[in-house]
mmCIF file of C-alpha atoms in Angstrom:
data_model
loop_
_atom_site.group_PDB
_atom_site.id
_atom_site.type_symbol
_atom_site.label_atom_id
_atom_site.label_comp_id
_atom_site.label_asym_id
_atom_site.label_seq_id
_atom_site.Cartn_x
_atom_site.Cartn_y
_atom_site.Cartn_z
ATOM 1 C CA MET A 1 92.253 22.934 7.460
ATOM 2 C CA ALA A 2 90.068 20.822 5.537
ATOM 3 C CA ILE A 3 91.107 16.973 5.457
ATOM 4 C CA VAL A 4 91.619 15.247 2.332
ATOM 5 C CA PRO A 5 92.736 11.698 3.211
ATOM 6 C CA TRP A 6 94.488 11.421 -0.527
ATOM 7 C CA LYS A 7 94.041 7.618 -0.508
ATOM 8 C CA GLY A 8 91.963 5.711 -2.909
ATOM 9 C CA VAL A 9 90.128 6.167 -6.303
ATOM 10 C CA TYR A 10 89.627 9.770 -7.370
ATOM 11 C CA PRO A 11 87.981 9.995 -10.877
ATOM 12 C CA ALA A 12 88.995 12.946 -12.850
ATOM 13 C CA LEU A 13 85.359 13.615 -14.080
ATOM 14 C CA LEU A 14 84.288 14.417 -17.345
ATOM 15 C CA THR A 15 82.537 17.391 -18.491
ATOM 16 C CA PRO A 16 79.342 16.431 -20.643
ATOM 17 C CA PHE A 17 77.702 18.735 -22.536
ATOM 18 C CA THR A 18 74.341 18.824 -24.644
ATOM 19 C CA GLU A 19 74.173 19.220 -28.312
ATOM 20 C CA THR A 20 73.641 22.871 -27.928
ATOM 21 C CA ASP A 21 76.745 23.132 -26.307
ATOM 22 C CA ARG A 22 75.294 23.648 -22.357
ATOM 23 C CA LEU A 23 76.578 21.645 -19.438
ATOM 24 C CA ASP A 24 74.606 18.255 -19.252
ATOM 25 C CA ILE A 25 73.940 18.356 -15.357
ATOM 26 C CA PRO A 26 71.584 15.674 -15.474
ATOM 27 C CA LEU A 27 74.213 13.195 -17.182
ATOM 28 C CA PHE A 28 76.844 14.771 -14.903
ATOM 29 C CA LEU A 29 75.026 13.849 -12.033
ATOM 30 C CA LYS A 30 74.354 10.396 -13.755
ATOM 31 C CA ASN A 31 77.797 9.466 -14.141
ATOM 32 C CA LEU A 32 78.732 11.065 -10.257
ATOM 33 C CA GLU A 33 76.158 8.683 -9.023
ATOM 34 C CA ALA A 34 77.722 5.524 -10.972
ATOM 35 C CA GLN A 35 81.197 6.695 -9.208
ATOM 36 C CA VAL A 36 79.886 7.000 -5.883
ATOM 37 C CA ASP A 37 77.958 3.615 -5.939
ATOM 38 C CA ALA A 38 81.275 2.051 -6.980
ATOM 39 C CA GLY A 39 82.917 3.479 -4.045
ATOM 40 C CA VAL A 40 85.517 5.693 -5.152
ATOM 41 C CA ASP A 41 87.033 7.918 -2.173
ATOM 42 C CA GLY A 42 86.857 11.326 -3.745
ATOM 43 C CA ILE A 43 86.664 13.437 -7.223
ATOM 44 C CA VAL A 44 88.379 15.909 -9.121
ATOM 45 C CA LEU A 45 86.690 18.403 -10.786
ATOM 46 C CA GLY A 46 87.745 20.273 -14.324
ATOM 47 C CA GLY A 47 91.048 18.637 -14.702
ATOM 48 C CA SER A 48 92.065 17.952 -18.455
ATOM 49 C CA LEU A 49 89.652 15.057 -19.025
ATOM 50 C CA GLY A 50 87.052 17.998 -17.552
ATOM 51 C CA GLU A 51 88.075 19.671 -20.585
ATOM 52 C CA ALA A 52 89.123 22.329 -18.335
ATOM 53 C CA SER A 53 90.632 24.912 -20.781
ATOM 54 C CA SER A 54 87.237 25.438 -22.376
ATOM 55 C CA LEU A 55 85.237 25.939 -19.312
ATOM 56 C CA ALA A 56 83.807 29.270 -18.414
ATOM 57 C CA GLY A 57 84.233 30.191 -14.632
ATOM 58 C CA GLU A 58 80.844 30.011 -14.056
ATOM 59 C CA GLU A 59 80.667 26.667 -15.336
ATOM 60 C CA LYS A 60 83.437 25.440 -13.363
ATOM 61 C CA SER A 61 81.457 27.015 -10.328
ATOM 62 C CA GLU A 62 78.253 25.471 -11.690
ATOM 63 C CA LEU A 63 79.702 21.818 -11.401
ATOM 64 C CA LEU A 64 80.983 22.186 -8.054
ATOM 65 C CA ARG A 65 77.775 23.552 -6.729
ATOM 66 C CA HIS A 66 76.236 20.565 -8.196
ATOM 67 C CA SER A 67 78.618 17.998 -6.754
ATOM 68 C CA LYS A 68 78.232 19.528 -3.286
ATOM 69 C CA ASP A 69 74.572 18.984 -3.641
ATOM 70 C CA TYR A 70 74.685 15.697 -4.186
ATOM 71 C CA LEU A 71 77.171 14.304 -2.107
ATOM 72 C CA HIS A 72 76.629 16.063 0.811
ATOM 73 C CA GLY A 73 80.180 16.051 2.167
ATOM 74 C CA ARG A 74 80.338 11.993 1.439
ATOM 75 C CA ILE A 75 83.656 12.272 -0.327
ATOM 76 C CA PRO A 76 86.137 15.227 -0.982
ATOM 77 C CA ILE A 77 85.703 17.394 -3.757
ATOM 78 C CA ILE A 78 89.123 18.355 -5.522
ATOM 79 C CA VAL A 79 89.031 21.498 -7.815
ATOM 80 C CA ASN A 80 91.548 21.895 -10.528
ATOM 81 C CA ILE A 81 93.789 24.926 -10.821
ATOM 82 C CA ALA A 82 95.395 25.360 -13.882
ATOM 83 C CA GLU A 83 96.297 29.121 -14.853
ATOM 84 C CA GLN A 84 98.447 31.401 -16.922
ATOM 85 C CA THR A 85 99.393 33.746 -14.052
ATOM 86 C CA THR A 86 100.292 33.556 -10.485
ATOM 87 C CA ARG A 87 96.887 36.539 -9.669
ATOM 88 C CA GLY A 88 94.508 33.818 -11.891
ATOM 89 C CA ALA A 89 95.403 30.816 -9.839
ATOM 90 C CA ILE A 90 95.339 32.425 -6.259
ATOM 91 C CA GLY A 91 92.051 33.864 -7.279
ATOM 92 C CA ALA A 92 90.637 30.724 -8.489
ATOM 93 C CA ALA A 93 91.997 29.092 -5.415
ATOM 94 C CA GLU A 94 90.132 31.604 -3.385
ATOM 95 C CA GLU A 95 87.008 31.247 -5.416
ATOM 96 C CA ALA A 96 87.151 27.206 -5.070
ATOM 97 C CA ALA A 97 87.741 27.736 -1.145
ATOM 98 C CA ALA A 98 84.467 30.147 -0.957
ATOM 99 C CA LYS A 99 82.568 27.826 -2.814
ATOM 100 C CA GLY A 100 83.349 24.768 -0.711
ATOM 101 C CA ALA A 101 85.737 22.629 -2.197
ATOM 102 C CA ASP A 102 87.485 20.206 -0.049
ATOM 103 C CA GLY A 103 90.740 20.365 -1.753
ATOM 104 C CA LEU A 104 92.961 21.697 -4.965
ATOM 105 C CA MET A 105 94.856 19.989 -7.652
ATOM 106 C CA LEU A 106 97.645 22.387 -8.747
ATOM 107 C CA LEU A 107 99.181 22.551 -12.046
ATOM 108 C CA PRO A 108 102.844 24.934 -12.690
ATOM 109 C CA PRO A 109 101.750 27.952 -14.823
ATOM 110 C CA MET A 110 100.171 27.077 -18.207
ATOM 111 C CA ARG A 111 101.731 28.120 -21.372
ATOM 112 C CA TYR A 112 104.532 30.078 -20.119
ATOM 113 C CA ALA A 113 107.592 27.701 -19.270
ATOM 114 C CA ALA A 114 108.166 28.396 -15.545
ATOM 115 C CA ASP A 115 111.812 27.351 -14.603
ATOM 116 C CA ASP A 116 112.138 25.797 -11.337
ATOM 117 C CA ARG A 117 112.481 28.973 -9.056
ATOM 118 C CA GLU A 118 109.197 30.090 -10.643
ATOM 119 C CA THR A 119 107.199 27.241 -10.309
ATOM 120 C CA LEU A 120 108.188 26.767 -6.602
ATOM 121 C CA GLU A 121 107.182 30.632 -5.785
ATOM 122 C CA TYR A 122 103.751 29.992 -7.871
ATOM 123 C CA PHE A 123 103.225 27.004 -5.742
ATOM 124 C CA LYS A 124 104.040 28.421 -2.699
ATOM 125 C CA ALA A 125 102.001 31.628 -3.481
ATOM 126 C CA VAL A 126 98.862 29.521 -4.086
ATOM 127 C CA ALA A 127 99.176 27.624 -0.844
ATOM 128 C CA ARG A 128 99.664 31.117 1.084
ATOM 129 C CA ALA A 129 96.205 31.989 -0.256
ATOM 130 C CA THR A 130 94.066 29.522 1.033
ATOM 131 C CA ASP A 131 94.170 26.747 3.739
ATOM 132 C CA LEU A 132 93.092 23.984 1.538
ATOM 133 C CA PRO A 133 94.931 20.868 0.771
ATOM 134 C CA ILE A 134 96.749 20.655 -2.259
ATOM 135 C CA MET A 135 97.999 17.973 -4.896
ATOM 136 C CA ILE A 136 100.460 19.185 -7.033
ATOM 137 C CA TYR A 137 100.289 17.706 -10.711
ATOM 138 C CA ASN A 138 103.766 16.379 -12.121
ATOM 139 C CA ASN A 139 103.302 15.955 -15.729
ATOM 140 C CA PRO A 140 106.151 16.828 -17.769
ATOM 141 C CA VAL A 141 105.091 14.813 -20.489
ATOM 142 C CA ASP A 142 101.670 16.924 -21.310
ATOM 143 C CA TYR A 143 102.904 20.301 -19.496
ATOM 144 C CA LYS A 144 106.312 20.108 -19.831
ATOM 145 C CA THR A 145 107.470 21.315 -16.558
ATOM 146 C CA LEU A 146 109.200 18.708 -14.344
ATOM 147 C CA VAL A 147 108.695 18.774 -10.499
ATOM 148 C CA THR A 148 111.841 17.511 -9.390
ATOM 149 C CA LEU A 149 112.554 15.806 -5.990
ATOM 150 C CA ASP A 150 114.501 18.790 -5.090
ATOM 151 C CA MET A 151 111.522 20.947 -5.625
ATOM 152 C CA PHE A 152 109.692 18.800 -3.439
ATOM 153 C CA GLU A 153 112.241 19.186 -0.916
ATOM 154 C CA ALA A 154 111.560 23.062 -1.065
ATOM 155 C CA LEU A 155 107.625 22.212 -0.563
ATOM 156 C CA THR A 156 107.991 19.916 2.386
ATOM 157 C CA SER A 157 107.475 23.271 4.534
ATOM 158 C CA VAL A 158 104.266 24.034 2.988
ATOM 159 C CA PRO A 159 102.076 22.296 5.141
ATOM 160 C CA THR A 160 98.664 22.282 2.789
ATOM 161 C CA ILE A 161 101.008 21.070 -0.244
ATOM 162 C CA GLN A 162 100.157 17.506 0.518
ATOM 163 C CA ALA A 163 100.007 14.750 -2.393
ATOM 164 C CA VAL A 164 101.305 14.644 -5.781
ATOM 165 C CA LYS A 165 99.576 13.381 -9.009
ATOM 166 C CA GLU A 166 102.069 11.360 -10.336
ATOM 167 C CA SER A 167 102.123 11.256 -14.008
ATOM 168 C CA THR A 168 105.838 11.493 -15.167
ATOM 169 C CA ARG A 169 105.376 8.342 -16.923
ATOM 170 C CA ASP A 170 108.707 6.987 -15.185
ATOM 171 C CA VAL A 171 107.067 4.657 -12.584
ATOM 172 C CA SER A 172 110.530 4.489 -10.380
ATOM 173 C CA ASN A 173 109.540 7.982 -9.714
ATOM 174 C CA VAL A 174 107.192 6.406 -6.922
ATOM 175 C CA THR A 175 109.935 4.773 -5.061
ATOM 176 C CA ARG A 176 112.004 7.864 -5.620
ATOM 177 C CA MET A 177 109.528 9.800 -3.890
ATOM 178 C CA ILE A 178 108.850 7.230 -1.008
ATOM 179 C CA ASN A 179 112.757 6.682 -0.700
ATOM 180 C CA ARG A 180 113.478 10.934 -0.269
ATOM 181 C CA PHE A 181 110.269 11.755 1.811
ATOM 182 C CA GLY A 182 108.765 8.702 3.447
ATOM 183 C CA ASP A 183 105.168 9.531 3.563
ATOM 184 C CA ARG A 184 105.273 12.930 3.597
ATOM 185 C CA PHE A 185 103.588 13.509 0.009
ATOM 186 C CA LYS A 186 100.742 11.124 -0.669
ATOM 187 C CA ILE A 187 101.294 9.711 -3.939
ATOM 188 C CA LEU A 188 98.258 9.050 -6.311
ATOM 189 C CA CYS A 189 98.795 7.758 -9.975
ATOM 190 C CA GLY A 190 97.863 9.848 -12.935
ATOM 191 C CA VAL A 191 98.199 7.192 -15.766
ATOM 192 C CA ASP A 192 95.955 4.515 -16.224
ATOM 193 C CA PRO A 193 98.274 2.302 -17.820
ATOM 194 C CA LEU A 194 100.432 2.596 -14.890
ATOM 195 C CA ALA A 195 98.191 2.037 -12.074
ATOM 196 C CA LEU A 196 98.549 -1.405 -11.021
ATOM 197 C CA GLU A 197 102.530 -1.003 -11.176
ATOM 198 C CA SER A 198 102.276 2.262 -9.079
ATOM 199 C CA LEU A 199 99.980 0.935 -6.433
ATOM 200 C CA CYS A 200 102.261 -2.292 -6.161
ATOM 201 C CA LEU A 201 105.221 0.310 -5.527
ATOM 202 C CA GLY A 202 103.621 1.977 -2.621
ATOM 203 C CA ALA A 203 101.382 4.498 -4.311
ATOM 204 C CA ASP A 204 98.285 5.661 -1.975
ATOM 205 C CA GLY A 205 96.129 6.147 -4.602
ATOM 206 C CA TRP A 206 94.711 6.615 -8.252
ATOM 207 C CA VAL A 207 93.415 9.715 -10.063
ATOM 208 C CA ALA A 208 91.487 7.713 -12.838
ATOM 209 C CA GLY A 209 90.557 8.469 -16.259
ATOM 210 C CA LEU A 210 88.767 5.343 -17.841
ATOM 211 C CA VAL A 211 87.006 5.260 -14.294
ATOM 212 C CA ASP A 212 84.440 7.673 -15.943
ATOM 213 C CA ALA A 213 83.361 4.921 -18.043
ATOM 214 C CA PHE A 214 84.122 1.428 -15.724
ATOM 215 C CA PRO A 215 83.763 2.731 -12.299
ATOM 216 C CA ARG A 216 83.162 -0.796 -10.664
ATOM 217 C CA GLU A 217 86.242 -2.167 -12.441
ATOM 218 C CA THR A 218 88.740 0.734 -11.630
ATOM 219 C CA VAL A 219 87.545 0.511 -7.964
ATOM 220 C CA ALA A 220 87.953 -3.056 -7.536
ATOM 221 C CA ILE A 221 91.628 -3.238 -9.098
ATOM 222 C CA TYR A 222 92.874 -0.716 -6.346
ATOM 223 C CA ARG A 223 91.163 -2.812 -3.461
ATOM 224 C CA LEU A 224 92.325 -5.944 -4.710
ATOM 225 C CA VAL A 225 95.992 -4.750 -4.844
ATOM 226 C CA LYS A 226 95.519 -3.088 -1.088
ATOM 227 C CA ALA A 227 94.254 -6.208 -0.101
ATOM 228 C CA GLY A 228 97.189 -8.121 -1.439
ATOM 229 C CA ARG A 229 95.068 -9.753 -3.672
ATOM 230 C CA LEU A 230 97.344 -9.494 -6.571
ATOM 231 C CA ALA A 231 96.681 -12.531 -8.740
ATOM 232 C CA GLU A 232 92.830 -11.286 -9.058
ATOM 233 C CA ALA A 233 93.811 -7.582 -9.502
ATOM 234 C CA LEU A 234 96.137 -8.827 -12.354
ATOM 235 C CA VAL A 235 93.299 -10.424 -14.222
ATOM 236 C CA LEU A 236 91.018 -7.382 -14.324
ATOM 237 C CA TYR A 237 94.025 -5.176 -15.154
ATOM 238 C CA ARG A 238 95.118 -7.541 -17.956
ATOM 239 C CA TRP A 239 91.294 -7.190 -19.760
ATOM 240 C CA PHE A 240 91.511 -3.340 -18.799
ATOM 241 C CA LEU A 241 94.750 -2.339 -20.059
ATOM 242 C CA PRO A 242 93.939 -1.752 -23.825
ATOM 243 C CA VAL A 243 90.859 0.435 -22.868
ATOM 244 C CA LEU A 244 93.275 2.210 -19.996
ATOM 245 C CA GLU A 245 95.878 2.655 -22.773
ATOM 246 C CA LEU A 246 93.066 5.245 -24.264
ATOM 247 C CA ASP A 247 94.175 7.480 -21.014
ATOM 248 C CA ILE A 248 97.618 8.565 -22.710
ATOM 249 C CA HIS A 249 96.624 9.549 -25.954
ATOM 250 C CA PRO A 250 96.423 13.593 -27.243
ATOM 251 C CA LYS A 251 92.439 12.635 -27.843
ATOM 252 C CA LEU A 252 91.903 10.886 -24.423
ATOM 253 C CA VAL A 253 88.947 13.312 -23.804
ATOM 254 C CA GLN A 254 87.248 12.395 -26.968
ATOM 255 C CA TYR A 255 88.151 8.313 -26.458
ATOM 256 C CA ILE A 256 87.332 8.352 -23.011
ATOM 257 C CA LYS A 257 83.955 10.255 -23.460
ATOM 258 C CA LEU A 258 83.012 7.170 -26.299
ATOM 259 C CA ALA A 259 83.655 4.656 -23.574
ATOM 260 C CA ALA A 260 81.619 6.436 -20.936
ATOM 261 C CA SER A 261 78.517 6.558 -23.619
ATOM 262 C CA ARG A 262 79.142 3.133 -24.675
ATOM 263 C CA THR A 263 78.511 2.061 -20.967
ATOM 264 C CA GLY A 264 75.629 4.343 -20.622
ATOM 265 C CA ILE A 265 76.888 6.900 -18.246
ATOM 266 C CA GLY A 266 78.045 9.532 -20.780
ATOM 267 C CA SER A 267 78.061 11.050 -24.159
ATOM 268 C CA GLU A 268 80.275 11.409 -26.630
ATOM 269 C CA THR A 269 79.773 14.958 -27.257
ATOM 270 C CA VAL A 270 82.622 17.200 -26.654
ATOM 271 C CA ARG A 271 83.303 21.322 -26.955
ATOM 272 C CA ALA A 272 84.926 22.666 -30.091
ATOM 273 C CA PRO A 273 87.746 22.872 -30.970
ATOM 274 C CA ARG A 274 87.337 19.097 -30.175
ATOM 275 C CA LEU A 275 85.320 17.177 -32.374
ATOM 276 C CA VAL A 276 84.147 13.810 -31.778
ATOM 277 C CA PRO A 277 86.013 11.064 -34.007
ATOM 278 C CA ALA A 278 84.695 10.106 -37.027
ATOM 279 C CA ASP A 279 84.919 7.299 -39.787
ATOM 280 C CA LYS A 280 88.032 4.945 -39.262
ATOM 281 C CA GLU A 281 89.444 6.710 -36.081
ATOM 282 C CA LYS A 282 86.082 6.099 -34.147
ATOM 283 C CA LYS A 283 85.683 2.616 -35.453
ATOM 284 C CA ARG A 284 88.838 1.880 -34.352
ATOM 285 C CA ILE A 285 88.259 3.198 -30.757
ATOM 286 C CA LEU A 286 84.882 1.527 -30.386
ATOM 287 C CA ALA A 287 86.453 -1.702 -31.559
ATOM 288 C CA ILE A 288 88.913 -1.675 -28.551
ATOM 289 C CA ILE A 289 85.719 -0.554 -26.153
ATOM 290 C CA ASP A 290 83.264 -2.986 -27.451
ATOM 291 C CA ALA A 291 86.069 -5.866 -27.239
ATOM 292 C CA ALA A 292 86.498 -4.878 -23.406
ATOM 293 C CA LEU A 293 82.764 -5.182 -22.918
ATOM 294 C CA ALA A 294 82.337 -8.115 -24.887
ATOM 295 C CA THR A 295 84.659 -10.132 -22.299
ATOM 296 C CA ARG A 296 83.704 -7.803 -19.192
ATOM 297 C CA PRO A 297 84.798 -10.084 -16.246
ATOM 298 C CA ASP A 298 82.876 -10.823 -13.120
ATOM 299 C CA LEU A 299 84.054 -8.975 -10.125
ATOM 300 C CA PRO A 300 85.598 -10.767 -7.206
#
């Protein structure tokens, strides 16, 4: 079994595109280099921010290949699994394992609203298909399926299911998970505007979004909190919060790509049907980003 620590900052990487709607691999690697230089602890490929639903299978494989070639095993590569069928999820997991992924982030079934029993069997079937470590993505706000504490209880017997991306937006759920399971499941916050709160409550890591534009600041907040330097972390977090809130908007992909383009490690280009924001909307988002850049603090 591969080993993934499930601690620290894991960027949910953007997928940059050229103006001709091809993968922009040089820009992808530029952003990846910025993440590594900042000290991130792993990466997540093909998540919601990576426009997973609009990527072809060969494009996901290409991103994994280039990531492996660049990283040479320095940090783990987590591949997102978001499929409509159990068969499709198993196939995606097997392919990710065969092509060198270090772990999986696993969503409940897409489109069909599976009940608890169906969701659990889906998770277990994927876990049986590979020995890769798995992080369950618990996001009932966006994906309409809540993985309850009782469901996690049923997953404790599956050794490869090791972590949760906690995106319920109920920060108390961090404490509930720890009270019920101790350290059986590593907890990674998946909601940028709740990251500091979650880390203070004992979350082990942060699957981050605005890290795609501000990697050094994101890593600094994580490290300051874990070092007990909360006052310094708060200064950074209060500055960062208006930008972090772009992560909880339905157009988070477009908005975070605007931020990454503004910091020079991304572009605003998205894949249709998404469109780059225009007119008043674009002006409003850029004003938030530019205000942060104008007051960007020195890091401790």
